[in-house]
Short mmCIF file of C-alpha atoms in Angstrom, two decimals:
data_model
loop_
_atom_site.label_atom_id
_atom_site.label_comp_id
_atom_site.label_asym_id
_atom_site.label_seq_id
_atom_site.Cartn_x
_atom_site.Cartn_y
_atom_site.Cartn_z
CA MET A 18 0.00 0.00 0.00
CA GLN A 19 1.44 3.31 -1.09
CA GLU A 20 1.69 5.90 1.64
CA PRO A 21 0.66 9.47 0.78
CA GLU A 22 3.31 12.12 0.69
CA ASN A 23 3.70 14.34 3.72
CA GLY A 24 2.38 17.47 1.98
CA GLU A 25 -0.72 15.72 0.58
CA GLY A 26 -1.57 14.03 3.89
CA GLU A 27 -1.31 17.22 5.90
CA GLY A 28 -3.36 19.17 3.33
CA ALA A 29 -6.16 16.60 3.35
CA ALA A 30 -6.29 16.59 7.16
CA THR A 31 -6.40 20.38 7.27
CA ALA A 32 -9.16 20.51 4.66
CA GLU A 33 -11.21 17.99 6.64
CA VAL A 34 -10.89 20.06 9.79
CA GLN A 35 -12.00 23.21 7.97
CA VAL A 36 -15.07 21.46 6.51
CA ASN A 37 -16.09 20.18 9.94
CA GLU A 38 -15.78 23.65 11.42
CA GLN A 39 -18.17 25.16 8.86
CA PRO A 40 -21.75 25.78 10.09
CA ASN A 41 -24.38 23.32 8.93
CA ALA A 42 -27.28 25.80 9.03
CA LEU A 43 -28.45 28.74 6.92
CA ILE A 44 -30.51 31.80 7.76
CA ALA A 45 -32.89 33.02 5.05
CA CYS A 46 -33.58 36.76 5.43
CA LYS A 47 -36.40 38.91 4.01
CA VAL A 48 -38.59 35.90 3.39
CA PRO A 49 -41.97 36.85 1.83
CA GLU A 50 -44.75 37.00 4.41
CA GLU A 51 -46.90 34.64 2.28
CA VAL A 52 -44.50 31.80 3.13
CA PHE A 53 -45.59 31.94 6.78
CA THR A 54 -49.32 31.93 5.99
CA ALA A 55 -49.83 29.99 2.73
CA ARG A 56 -49.22 26.26 3.04
CA HIS A 57 -48.38 25.67 -0.64
CA LEU A 58 -45.73 28.42 -0.64
CA LYS A 59 -44.27 26.97 2.54
CA ASP A 60 -43.98 23.56 0.85
CA GLN A 61 -42.33 25.12 -2.20
CA PHE A 62 -39.86 26.94 0.02
CA GLU A 63 -38.90 23.75 1.83
CA ALA A 64 -38.60 21.85 -1.47
CA LEU A 65 -35.86 24.26 -2.60
CA PHE A 66 -33.59 23.10 0.20
CA ARG A 67 -34.64 19.46 0.42
CA GLN A 68 -33.06 18.88 -2.99
CA PHE A 69 -29.69 19.36 -1.27
CA ASP A 70 -30.57 17.43 1.90
CA ALA A 71 -33.76 15.38 2.24
CA SER A 72 -33.44 15.42 6.04
CA ALA A 73 -33.24 19.21 6.33
CA SER A 74 -35.36 20.80 9.07
CA PHE A 75 -36.83 24.30 9.18
CA GLN A 76 -37.54 26.88 11.88
CA PHE A 77 -39.82 29.74 10.85
CA PHE A 78 -39.61 33.14 12.59
CA LYS A 79 -42.55 35.13 11.30
CA SER A 80 -41.89 38.28 13.36
CA PHE A 81 -38.38 38.62 11.88
CA ARG A 82 -39.30 37.29 8.42
CA ARG A 83 -36.49 34.77 8.74
CA VAL A 84 -36.18 31.01 8.39
CA ARG A 85 -33.42 28.82 9.79
CA ILE A 86 -32.58 25.79 7.64
CA ASN A 87 -30.68 23.01 9.43
CA PHE A 88 -28.73 20.50 7.30
CA THR A 89 -27.16 17.21 8.35
CA ASP A 90 -23.69 18.28 7.12
CA ALA A 91 -21.85 21.47 6.27
CA LEU A 92 -21.29 20.55 2.59
CA ALA A 93 -25.03 20.51 1.88
CA ALA A 94 -25.41 23.90 3.58
CA ALA A 95 -22.56 25.37 1.54
CA GLU A 96 -23.96 24.00 -1.73
CA ALA A 97 -27.43 25.37 -1.00
CA ARG A 98 -26.00 28.75 -0.15
CA VAL A 99 -23.98 28.96 -3.37
CA LYS A 100 -26.92 28.04 -5.63
CA LEU A 101 -29.83 29.78 -3.87
CA HIS A 102 -28.26 32.96 -2.50
CA LYS A 103 -29.90 36.05 -4.09
CA SER A 104 -32.22 33.81 -6.06
CA ASP A 105 -35.82 34.75 -6.87
CA PHE A 106 -38.64 33.19 -4.86
CA ASN A 107 -42.24 34.29 -5.28
CA GLY A 108 -41.10 37.46 -7.05
CA LYS A 109 -38.65 38.56 -4.32
CA GLU A 110 -34.91 38.16 -3.86
CA MET A 111 -33.94 35.66 -1.16
CA ARG A 112 -30.70 36.07 0.76
CA LEU A 113 -28.96 33.28 2.64
CA TYR A 114 -26.31 33.55 5.34
CA PHE A 115 -24.47 30.95 7.39
CA ALA A 116 -25.74 30.60 10.95
CA GLN A 117 -22.97 31.35 13.42
CA SER A 118 -22.63 28.71 16.11
CA VAL A 119 -21.53 29.90 19.55
CA HIS A 120 -19.81 27.42 21.86
CA ILE A 121 -20.57 28.37 25.45
CA GLY A 122 -18.65 25.50 27.03
CA SER A 123 -21.26 24.51 29.61
CA PRO A 124 -25.03 24.06 29.36
CA ARG A 125 -25.44 25.81 32.73
CA LEU A 126 -24.57 29.34 33.78
CA GLU A 127 -21.46 29.19 35.94
CA PRO A 128 -21.03 31.48 38.98
CA PRO A 129 -18.35 34.18 38.81
CA LYS A 130 -14.83 33.33 39.81
CA PRO A 131 -14.04 33.77 43.52
CA GLU A 132 -11.46 36.49 42.92
CA LYS A 133 -14.18 38.67 41.36
CA GLN A 134 -16.73 38.37 44.15
CA PHE A 135 -15.15 41.04 46.34
CA LEU A 136 -16.13 43.67 43.76
CA ILE A 137 -19.80 43.16 44.62
CA SER A 138 -21.09 45.59 47.24
CA PRO A 139 -21.74 44.18 49.76
CA PRO A 140 -19.57 41.17 48.90
CA ALA A 141 -21.22 37.78 48.97
CA SER A 142 -18.17 36.35 50.70
CA PRO A 143 -14.64 37.67 51.32
CA PRO A 144 -11.82 36.45 49.07
CA VAL A 145 -9.71 33.50 50.12
CA GLY A 146 -7.10 34.52 52.67
CA TRP A 147 -8.80 37.81 53.57
CA GLU A 148 -8.30 38.93 57.18
CA GLN A 149 -9.77 41.92 58.93
CA SER A 150 -7.15 44.54 59.70
CA GLN A 151 -6.82 45.85 63.23
CA ASP A 152 -7.38 49.55 63.84
CA ALA A 153 -4.17 51.41 64.53
CA THR A 154 -3.63 52.98 67.95
CA PRO A 155 -4.42 56.72 67.81
CA VAL A 156 -1.39 58.96 68.13
CA ILE A 157 -1.66 61.49 70.99
CA ASN A 158 0.60 64.52 70.89
CA TYR A 159 1.16 65.15 74.58
CA ASP A 160 3.45 68.12 73.91
CA LEU A 161 0.63 69.88 72.09
CA LEU A 162 -1.86 69.10 74.85
CA CYS A 163 0.55 70.38 77.46
CA ALA A 164 1.16 73.61 75.55
CA VAL A 165 -2.57 74.22 75.08
CA SER A 166 -3.30 73.55 78.75
CA LYS A 167 -0.84 76.24 79.78
CA LEU A 168 -2.57 78.88 77.73
CA GLY A 169 -4.91 81.24 79.50
CA PRO A 170 -7.69 83.42 78.16
CA GLY A 171 -6.35 86.25 76.03
CA GLU A 172 -2.89 84.73 75.62
CA GLN A 173 -1.26 83.65 72.40
CA TYR A 174 0.98 80.77 71.38
CA GLU A 175 3.35 80.92 68.43
CA LEU A 176 3.39 77.62 66.54
CA HIS A 177 5.71 78.66 63.75
CA THR A 178 8.18 81.52 63.78
CA GLY A 179 7.93 83.72 60.72
CA THR A 180 10.81 84.37 58.34
CA THR A 181 11.42 86.82 55.55
CA THR A 182 9.58 84.58 53.10
CA THR A 183 7.01 82.77 55.33
CA PRO A 184 4.47 84.13 57.81
CA SER A 185 4.28 83.11 61.42
CA VAL A 186 1.49 80.93 62.79
CA ILE A 187 0.05 82.15 66.11
CA VAL A 188 -2.85 80.65 68.10
CA HIS A 189 -4.96 83.19 70.02
CA VAL A 190 -6.99 81.87 72.94
CA CYS A 191 -10.42 83.47 73.23
CA GLU A 192 -11.41 85.12 76.48
CA ASP A 193 -13.92 83.36 78.69
CA ASP A 194 -17.19 85.17 78.01
CA SER A 195 -19.49 82.38 79.14
CA SER A 196 -20.88 84.66 81.89
CA GLY A 197 -21.78 87.49 79.54
CA GLY A 198 -25.47 88.18 79.21
CA GLU A 199 -26.35 86.14 82.31
CA GLU A 200 -27.39 87.49 85.68
CA GLU A 201 -26.89 85.77 89.01
CA THR A 202 -29.88 85.32 91.27
CA GLU A 203 -29.90 85.37 95.06
CA GLY A 204 -29.33 81.60 95.23
CA GLY A 205 -26.14 81.86 93.22
CA LYS A 206 -27.60 80.32 90.08
CA ARG A 207 -27.41 82.07 86.78
CA ALA A 208 -30.71 82.91 85.19
CA ARG A 209 -31.28 81.68 81.68
CA PRO A 210 -31.05 84.47 79.11
CA LYS A 211 -34.30 85.57 77.56
CA ILE A 212 -34.58 84.81 73.87
CA ILE A 213 -36.06 87.71 71.95
CA GLN A 214 -38.15 86.58 69.04
CA THR A 215 -37.65 88.11 65.65
CA ARG A 216 -40.36 90.62 64.81
CA ARG A 217 -42.55 89.71 61.89
CA PRO A 218 -42.38 92.28 59.07
CA ASP A 219 -45.42 94.42 58.42
CA TYR A 220 -47.84 92.98 55.88
CA ALA A 221 -48.46 95.20 52.88
CA PRO A 222 -51.01 93.89 50.38
CA SER A 223 -49.81 94.22 46.84
CA VAL A 224 -53.31 94.33 45.30
CA LYS A 225 -55.71 96.99 46.53
CA GLN A 226 -59.34 96.02 46.87
#
């Protein structure tokens, strides 16, 4: 038995793979509306494609005016497309296109990957290895607290000494005026200040009766 040459064998294998990858279904667009309602036109339409494959099946989509023709192999679909594309049927041009097959990989919808779940707010579950961080100990500046405690009412404290190019920063402590506006009673308690209500403006009608 004679073995095929390397070039011929590889070419035949490649051609076979390409034929198998071709879609085995066609989509007929702009199909006349009479095909979906009249039985005899529907039979004539199906007869056009059954001459290429007697086992061809049809799916009619009236709302889109499209028909999907399913063949048993890709060669029959390609032959029907070459001979019937832009052909006349019932006085109108018929256009055929290969149906694109989409490989999903799984018949069920898979959940998102775990590393993407933390983007959901709130997250369904923390990522693997996630640990809650401990709050840092607050930093207390005791020197600043000591300096502020030494200040009295009316005094000032220079935080930054000014130069020829930068101003100085000085903190002025307000005087204690908490007793202003309050009067002491005989018992030593301060009376609550009286709140004066805002006077309502005079009403002036804009339209005279």
